[in-house]
PDB file of C-alpha atoms in Angstrom:
ATOM      1  CA  ASP S1042     -12.423 -13.123   4.885  1.00  0.00           C
ATOM      2  CA  THR S1043     -12.729 -10.402   7.489  1.00  0.00           C
ATOM      3  CA  GLY S1044     -11.706  -7.480   5.304  1.00  0.00           C
ATOM      4  CA  VAL S1045     -13.840  -4.636   4.010  1.00  0.00           C
ATOM      5  CA  SER S1046     -16.349  -5.798   1.435  1.00  0.00           C
ATOM      6  CA  GLN S1047     -18.272  -3.762  -1.090  1.00  0.00           C
ATOM      7  CA  ASP S1048     -21.188  -4.634  -3.281  1.00  0.00           C
ATOM      8  CA  PRO S1049     -21.640  -4.532  -6.207  1.00  0.00           C
ATOM      9  CA  ARG S1050     -18.188  -4.605  -7.797  1.00  0.00           C
ATOM     10  CA  HIS S1051     -19.472  -3.007 -10.964  1.00  0.00           C
ATOM     11  CA  LYS S1052     -22.578  -0.986 -11.751  1.00  0.00           C
ATOM     12  CA  ILE S1053     -23.673   0.314 -15.124  1.00  0.00           C
ATOM     13  CA  THR S1054     -26.630   2.637 -15.120  1.00  0.00           C
ATOM     14  CA  LYS S1055     -28.362   5.133 -17.326  1.00  0.00           C
ATOM     15  CA  ARG S1056     -28.217   8.815 -16.602  1.00  0.00           C
ATOM     16  CA  GLY S1057     -31.013   9.862 -14.286  1.00  0.00           C
ATOM     17  CA  GLN S1058     -31.296   6.544 -12.478  1.00  0.00           C
ATOM     18  CA  ASN S1059     -30.645   6.076  -8.772  1.00  0.00           C
ATOM     19  CA  VAL S1060     -27.957   3.698  -7.536  1.00  0.00           C
ATOM     20  CA  THR S1061     -27.087   2.355  -4.102  1.00  0.00           C
ATOM     21  CA  PHE S1062     -23.830   0.789  -2.967  1.00  0.00           C
ATOM     22  CA  ARG S1063     -23.176  -1.191   0.178  1.00  0.00           C
ATOM     23  CA  CYS S1064     -20.069  -1.436   2.349  1.00  0.00           C
ATOM     24  CA  ASP S1065     -19.392  -3.870   5.180  1.00  0.00           C
ATOM     25  CA  PRO S1066     -16.390  -2.691   7.197  1.00  0.00           C
ATOM     26  CA  ILE S1067     -14.056  -4.743   9.342  1.00  0.00           C
ATOM     27  CA  SER S1068     -16.197  -5.619  12.336  1.00  0.00           C
ATOM     28  CA  GLU S1069     -14.208  -3.975  15.119  1.00  0.00           C
ATOM     29  CA  HIS S1070     -13.633  -0.752  13.163  1.00  0.00           C
ATOM     30  CA  ASN S1071     -15.808   2.134  14.259  1.00  0.00           C
ATOM     31  CA  ARG S1072     -14.764   4.561  11.534  1.00  0.00           C
ATOM     32  CA  LEU S1073     -16.063   4.203   7.999  1.00  0.00           C
ATOM     33  CA  TYR S1074     -15.148   6.390   5.048  1.00  0.00           C
ATOM     34  CA  TRP S1075     -16.456   6.772   1.528  1.00  0.00           C
ATOM     35  CA  TYR S1076     -14.151   7.989  -1.210  1.00  0.00           C
ATOM     36  CA  ARG S1077     -14.434   8.513  -4.922  1.00  0.00           C
ATOM     37  CA  GLN S1078     -11.524   7.978  -7.278  1.00  0.00           C
ATOM     38  CA  THR S1079     -11.045   8.661 -10.975  1.00  0.00           C
ATOM     39  CA  LEU S1080      -8.126   7.561 -13.134  1.00  0.00           C
ATOM     40  CA  GLY S1081      -4.885   9.321 -12.341  1.00  0.00           C
ATOM     41  CA  GLN S1082      -6.169  10.880  -9.141  1.00  0.00           C
ATOM     42  CA  GLY S1083      -5.924  10.001  -5.501  1.00  0.00           C
ATOM     43  CA  PRO S1084      -9.049   9.092  -3.537  1.00  0.00           C
ATOM     44  CA  GLU S1085     -11.362  12.060  -3.002  1.00  0.00           C
ATOM     45  CA  PHE S1086     -13.094  12.238   0.381  1.00  0.00           C
ATOM     46  CA  LEU S1087     -16.892  12.046   0.333  1.00  0.00           C
ATOM     47  CA  THR S1088     -17.996  11.397   3.903  1.00  0.00           C
ATOM     48  CA  TYR S1089     -17.181   9.524   7.090  1.00  0.00           C
ATOM     49  CA  PHE S1090     -18.931   7.916  10.027  1.00  0.00           C
ATOM     50  CA  GLN S1091     -17.931   7.347  13.619  1.00  0.00           C
ATOM     51  CA  ASN S1092     -20.159   4.417  14.536  1.00  0.00           C
ATOM     52  CA  GLU S1093     -23.617   5.399  13.268  1.00  0.00           C
ATOM     53  CA  ALA S1094     -22.986   9.147  13.288  1.00  0.00           C
ATOM     54  CA  GLN S1095     -22.131  10.854  10.017  1.00  0.00           C
ATOM     55  CA  LEU S1096     -19.620  13.411  11.251  1.00  0.00           C
ATOM     56  CA  GLU S1097     -18.464  15.051   8.076  1.00  0.00           C
ATOM     57  CA  LYS S1098     -19.529  15.368   4.477  1.00  0.00           C
ATOM     58  CA  SER S1099     -17.456  16.873   1.703  1.00  0.00           C
ATOM     59  CA  ARG S1100     -18.587  20.249   0.459  1.00  0.00           C
ATOM     60  CA  LEU S1101     -17.967  18.904  -3.012  1.00  0.00           C
ATOM     61  CA  LEU S1102     -20.792  16.441  -2.527  1.00  0.00           C
ATOM     62  CA  SER S1103     -24.075  17.498  -4.040  1.00  0.00           C
ATOM     63  CA  ASP S1104     -27.459  16.863  -2.475  1.00  0.00           C
ATOM     64  CA  ARG S1105     -27.868  13.912  -4.824  1.00  0.00           C
ATOM     65  CA  PHE S1106     -25.487  11.926  -2.642  1.00  0.00           C
ATOM     66  CA  SER S1107     -26.543  10.471   0.672  1.00  0.00           C
ATOM     67  CA  ALA S1108     -24.948   7.942   2.976  1.00  0.00           C
ATOM     68  CA  GLU S1109     -26.188   6.048   5.984  1.00  0.00           C
ATOM     69  CA  ARG S1110     -24.800   3.717   8.603  1.00  0.00           C
ATOM     70  CA  PRO S1111     -27.926   2.931  10.569  1.00  0.00           C
ATOM     71  CA  LYS S1112     -26.573   0.476  13.134  1.00  0.00           C
ATOM     72  CA  GLY S1113     -22.967   1.466  13.117  1.00  0.00           C
ATOM     73  CA  SER S1114     -22.020  -1.566  11.059  1.00  0.00           C
ATOM     74  CA  PHE S1115     -22.615  -1.625   7.282  1.00  0.00           C
ATOM     75  CA  SER S1116     -23.102   1.556   5.292  1.00  0.00           C
ATOM     76  CA  THR S1117     -24.904   2.488   2.109  1.00  0.00           C
ATOM     77  CA  LEU S1118     -24.134   5.247  -0.365  1.00  0.00           C
ATOM     78  CA  GLU S1119     -26.947   6.363  -2.638  1.00  0.00           C
ATOM     79  CA  ILE S1120     -26.637   8.571  -5.682  1.00  0.00           C
ATOM     80  CA  GLN S1121     -29.882   9.963  -7.025  1.00  0.00           C
ATOM     81  CA  ARG S1122     -30.429  11.128 -10.601  1.00  0.00           C
ATOM     82  CA  THR S1123     -27.010   9.972 -11.691  1.00  0.00           C
ATOM     83  CA  GLU S1124     -24.977  12.065 -14.106  1.00  0.00           C
ATOM     84  CA  GLN S1125     -22.152  11.032 -16.413  1.00  0.00           C
ATOM     85  CA  GLY S1126     -19.746  12.923 -14.185  1.00  0.00           C
ATOM     86  CA  ASP S1127     -20.567  10.506 -11.369  1.00  0.00           C
ATOM     87  CA  SER S1128     -18.720   7.730 -13.212  1.00  0.00           C
ATOM     88  CA  ALA S1129     -15.855   6.713 -10.945  1.00  0.00           C
ATOM     89  CA  MET S1130     -14.639   4.073  -8.530  1.00  0.00           C
ATOM     90  CA  TYR S1131     -16.400   4.401  -5.177  1.00  0.00           C
ATOM     91  CA  LEU S1132     -14.225   3.148  -2.368  1.00  0.00           C
ATOM     92  CA  CYS S1133     -15.170   2.357   1.179  1.00  0.00           C
ATOM     93  CA  ALA S1134     -12.584   2.141   3.938  1.00  0.00           C
ATOM     94  CA  SER S1135     -12.637   1.503   7.657  1.00  0.00           C
ATOM     95  CA  SER S1136     -10.292   2.111  10.551  1.00  0.00           C
ATOM     96  CA  ARG S1137     -10.098   1.634  14.312  1.00  0.00           C
ATOM     97  CA  GLY S1138      -9.998   5.331  15.052  1.00  0.00           C
ATOM     98  CA  VAL S1139      -8.257   8.661  14.692  1.00  0.00           C
ATOM     99  CA  ASN S1140      -5.044   8.600  12.678  1.00  0.00           C
ATOM    100  CA  GLU S1141      -5.243   4.850  12.291  1.00  0.00           C
ATOM    101  CA  LYS S1142      -4.526   2.999   9.066  1.00  0.00           C
ATOM    102  CA  LEU S1143      -7.320   2.660   6.556  1.00  0.00           C
ATOM    103  CA  PHE S1144      -8.311  -0.636   5.058  1.00  0.00           C
ATOM    104  CA  PHE S1145     -10.127  -0.431   1.761  1.00  0.00           C
ATOM    105  CA  GLY S1146     -12.738  -2.553   0.095  1.00  0.00           C
ATOM    106  CA  SER S1147     -12.346  -3.521  -3.556  1.00  0.00           C
ATOM    107  CA  GLY S1148     -14.546  -0.645  -4.633  1.00  0.00           C
ATOM    108  CA  THR S1149     -17.613  -0.275  -6.801  1.00  0.00           C
ATOM    109  CA  GLN S1150     -16.901   0.867 -10.346  1.00  0.00           C
ATOM    110  CA  LEU S1151     -19.813   3.008 -11.509  1.00  0.00           C
ATOM    111  CA  SER S1152     -20.379   3.760 -15.167  1.00  0.00           C
ATOM    112  CA  VAL S1153     -23.159   6.187 -16.037  1.00  0.00           C
ATOM    113  CA  LEU S1154     -24.177   6.031 -19.679  1.00  0.00           C
TER     114      LEU S1154
ATOM    115  CA  ARG E1376      -0.719  24.603  -4.402  1.00  0.00           C
ATOM    116  CA  LYS E1377      -2.073  21.143  -3.659  1.00  0.00           C
ATOM    117  CA  GLU E1378      -2.062  20.042  -0.048  1.00  0.00           C
ATOM    118  CA  VAL E1379      -0.210  16.849  -0.898  1.00  0.00           C
ATOM    119  CA  GLU E1380       1.921  16.673  -4.009  1.00  0.00           C
ATOM    120  CA  GLN E1381       3.605  13.802  -5.753  1.00  0.00           C
ATOM    121  CA  ASP E1382       5.510  13.501  -8.989  1.00  0.00           C
ATOM    122  CA  PRO E1383       3.057  11.549 -11.174  1.00  0.00           C
ATOM    123  CA  GLY E1384       5.868   9.786 -13.047  1.00  0.00           C
ATOM    124  CA  PRO E1385       5.979   7.309 -14.557  1.00  0.00           C
ATOM    125  CA  PHE E1386       9.305   6.240 -13.167  1.00  0.00           C
ATOM    126  CA  ASN E1387      10.746   3.616 -15.509  1.00  0.00           C
ATOM    127  CA  VAL E1388      13.302   1.623 -13.586  1.00  0.00           C
ATOM    128  CA  PRO E1389      15.255  -1.548 -14.479  1.00  0.00           C
ATOM    129  CA  GLU E1390      14.709  -4.578 -12.304  1.00  0.00           C
ATOM    130  CA  GLY E1391      17.129  -4.693  -9.414  1.00  0.00           C
ATOM    131  CA  ALA E1392      17.663  -0.945  -9.271  1.00  0.00           C
ATOM    132  CA  THR E1393      16.929   1.341  -6.352  1.00  0.00           C
ATOM    133  CA  VAL E1394      14.243   3.964  -6.745  1.00  0.00           C
ATOM    134  CA  ALA E1395      13.038   6.726  -4.477  1.00  0.00           C
ATOM    135  CA  PHE E1396      10.239   9.209  -4.607  1.00  0.00           C
ATOM    136  CA  ASN E1397       9.000  11.983  -2.396  1.00  0.00           C
ATOM    137  CA  CYS E1398       5.700  13.391  -1.329  1.00  0.00           C
ATOM    138  CA  THR E1399       5.430  16.965  -0.079  1.00  0.00           C
ATOM    139  CA  TYR E1400       2.670  18.270   2.170  1.00  0.00           C
ATOM    140  CA  SER E1401       1.696  21.841   2.920  1.00  0.00           C
ATOM    141  CA  ASN E1402      -0.055  21.616   6.290  1.00  0.00           C
ATOM    142  CA  SER E1403       2.398  21.716   9.164  1.00  0.00           C
ATOM    143  CA  ALA E1404      -0.312  20.304  11.441  1.00  0.00           C
ATOM    144  CA  SER E1405      -0.203  16.969   9.606  1.00  0.00           C
ATOM    145  CA  GLN E1406      -0.031  14.218  12.154  1.00  0.00           C
ATOM    146  CA  SER E1407       0.291  10.792  10.588  1.00  0.00           C
ATOM    147  CA  PHE E1408       1.740   9.663   7.309  1.00  0.00           C
ATOM    148  CA  PHE E1409       1.306   6.550   5.223  1.00  0.00           C
ATOM    149  CA  TRP E1410       2.336   5.050   1.936  1.00  0.00           C
ATOM    150  CA  TYR E1411      -0.221   3.015   0.018  1.00  0.00           C
ATOM    151  CA  ARG E1412       0.251   0.934  -3.069  1.00  0.00           C
ATOM    152  CA  GLN E1413      -2.436   0.751  -5.734  1.00  0.00           C
ATOM    153  CA  ASP E1414      -2.487  -1.613  -8.678  1.00  0.00           C
ATOM    154  CA  CYS E1415      -4.432  -0.703 -11.799  1.00  0.00           C
ATOM    155  CA  ARG E1416      -8.193  -0.737 -11.138  1.00  0.00           C
ATOM    156  CA  LYS E1417      -7.709  -2.120  -7.630  1.00  0.00           C
ATOM    157  CA  GLU E1418      -8.140  -0.572  -4.220  1.00  0.00           C
ATOM    158  CA  PRO E1419      -5.242   1.089  -2.369  1.00  0.00           C
ATOM    159  CA  LYS E1420      -3.440  -1.205   0.038  1.00  0.00           C
ATOM    160  CA  LEU E1421      -1.361  -0.048   2.959  1.00  0.00           C
ATOM    161  CA  LEU E1422       2.341  -0.398   2.288  1.00  0.00           C
ATOM    162  CA  MET E1423       3.730   1.176   5.416  1.00  0.00           C
ATOM    163  CA  SER E1424       3.275   3.849   8.009  1.00  0.00           C
ATOM    164  CA  VAL E1425       5.905   6.570   8.172  1.00  0.00           C
ATOM    165  CA  TYR E1426       7.419   7.409  11.535  1.00  0.00           C
ATOM    166  CA  SER E1427       9.521  10.371  12.548  1.00  0.00           C
ATOM    167  CA  SER E1428      12.500   8.137  13.165  1.00  0.00           C
ATOM    168  CA  GLY E1429      12.150   6.489   9.779  1.00  0.00           C
ATOM    169  CA  ASN E1430      11.222   2.885   9.308  1.00  0.00           C
ATOM    170  CA  GLU E1431      12.168  -0.039   7.161  1.00  0.00           C
ATOM    171  CA  ASP E1432      10.257  -3.083   6.002  1.00  0.00           C
ATOM    172  CA  GLY E1433      12.345  -5.426   3.929  1.00  0.00           C
ATOM    173  CA  ARG E1434      13.304  -3.641   0.729  1.00  0.00           C
ATOM    174  CA  PHE E1435      11.198  -0.600   1.576  1.00  0.00           C
ATOM    175  CA  THR E1436      12.322   2.374   3.641  1.00  0.00           C
ATOM    176  CA  ALA E1437      10.133   5.317   4.535  1.00  0.00           C
ATOM    177  CA  GLN E1438      11.293   8.578   6.031  1.00  0.00           C
ATOM    178  CA  LEU E1439       9.671  11.733   7.292  1.00  0.00           C
ATOM    179  CA  ASN E1440      11.225  15.183   7.188  1.00  0.00           C
ATOM    180  CA  ARG E1441       8.994  17.502   9.195  1.00  0.00           C
ATOM    181  CA  ALA E1442      11.223  20.528   8.737  1.00  0.00           C
ATOM    182  CA  SER E1443      10.947  20.362   4.966  1.00  0.00           C
ATOM    183  CA  GLN E1444       7.505  18.796   5.061  1.00  0.00           C
ATOM    184  CA  TYR E1445       7.992  15.747   2.931  1.00  0.00           C
ATOM    185  CA  ILE E1446       7.983  12.007   3.209  1.00  0.00           C
ATOM    186  CA  SER E1447       9.974   9.641   1.077  1.00  0.00           C
ATOM    187  CA  LEU E1448       9.824   6.038  -0.031  1.00  0.00           C
ATOM    188  CA  LEU E1449      12.891   4.087  -1.079  1.00  0.00           C
ATOM    189  CA  ILE E1450      12.659   0.718  -2.802  1.00  0.00           C
ATOM    190  CA  ARG E1451      15.812  -1.345  -3.058  1.00  0.00           C
ATOM    191  CA  ASP E1452      16.421  -4.281  -5.395  1.00  0.00           C
ATOM    192  CA  SER E1453      13.210  -3.513  -7.240  1.00  0.00           C
ATOM    193  CA  LYS E1454      11.085  -6.391  -8.523  1.00  0.00           C
ATOM    194  CA  LEU E1455       8.726  -6.553 -11.478  1.00  0.00           C
ATOM    195  CA  SER E1456       5.912  -6.960  -8.951  1.00  0.00           C
ATOM    196  CA  ASP E1457       6.715  -3.543  -7.493  1.00  0.00           C
ATOM    197  CA  SER E1458       5.158  -1.935 -10.567  1.00  0.00           C
ATOM    198  CA  ALA E1459       2.198   0.022  -9.245  1.00  0.00           C
ATOM    199  CA  THR E1460       1.092   3.499  -8.266  1.00  0.00           C
ATOM    200  CA  TYR E1461       2.320   4.656  -4.877  1.00  0.00           C
ATOM    201  CA  LEU E1462       0.057   7.023  -2.989  1.00  0.00           C
ATOM    202  CA  CYS E1463       1.014   9.032   0.016  1.00  0.00           C
ATOM    203  CA  VAL E1464      -1.539  10.196   2.534  1.00  0.00           C
ATOM    204  CA  VAL E1465      -1.321  12.548   5.486  1.00  0.00           C
ATOM    205  CA  THR E1466      -3.811  12.924   8.296  1.00  0.00           C
ATOM    206  CA  ILE E1467      -4.873  16.263   9.710  1.00  0.00           C
ATOM    207  CA  GLY E1468      -7.041  16.740  12.753  1.00  0.00           C
ATOM    208  CA  ASN E1469      -9.743  14.339  13.739  1.00  0.00           C
ATOM    209  CA  TYR E1470     -10.634  12.763  10.446  1.00  0.00           C
ATOM    210  CA  GLN E1471      -9.066  14.378   7.435  1.00  0.00           C
ATOM    211  CA  LEU E1472      -6.886  12.217   5.246  1.00  0.00           C
ATOM    212  CA  ILE E1473      -5.365  14.097   2.364  1.00  0.00           C
ATOM    213  CA  TRP E1474      -4.220  11.933  -0.511  1.00  0.00           C
ATOM    214  CA  GLY E1475      -1.639  12.577  -3.144  1.00  0.00           C
ATOM    215  CA  ALA E1476      -2.478  11.712  -6.732  1.00  0.00           C
ATOM    216  CA  GLY E1477       0.154   8.979  -6.758  1.00  0.00           C
ATOM    217  CA  THR E1478       3.465   8.203  -8.425  1.00  0.00           C
ATOM    218  CA  LYS E1479       3.419   5.550 -11.093  1.00  0.00           C
ATOM    219  CA  LEU E1480       6.323   3.116 -10.997  1.00  0.00           C
ATOM    220  CA  ILE E1481       7.152   0.729 -13.845  1.00  0.00           C
ATOM    221  CA  ILE E1482       9.839  -1.866 -13.287  1.00  0.00           C
ATOM    222  CA  LYS E1483      11.301  -3.183 -16.518  1.00  0.00           C
ATOM    223  CA  PRO E1484      13.016  -6.577 -16.927  1.00  0.00           C
TER     224      PRO E1484
END
């Protein structure tokens, strides 16, 4: 399977704990996006990378969120000191470039208790 | 006003019927347009791109009206498996993709 893969599929954590998610994009895609989605809403932009460079980060994102793509391939999204409001589906997507179609991974469903 | 707006539905439609829904966008600089389909608790999957000239893929037809700033999706001969949420997305500039909240479609036997 050469699609976008995300790990883990589900994560349950206690408030205050740190969590890290991983995304492996389609190999020839140089753009990688992280989104967050809650029920009844469209995906909400968090950040995106062009190769290893993080080019934009949503102003809605607090300092507790950080993302990396160290070698321009896989990416990680870390949430520190999780809060109940962080509970959501975290989606990763990749594309070939500007205005190209996005392909999504299956997402990581985070539940903060 | 939201940048991309969709009627949340749900649209309850009998199997075999034709259904259409629109998505309006506010930024006239929007460049590319797509329809995605999302099943409950799954990731969005690309349904089709939307071109200025309109495009068709089997039972699905997408159209773009730049003057009125909306895109549309038409589904003919609807199937039970078409039940899903349909999300529209527009791209602006170098990286921004603005998503609608989706229209829920329920096809009834």
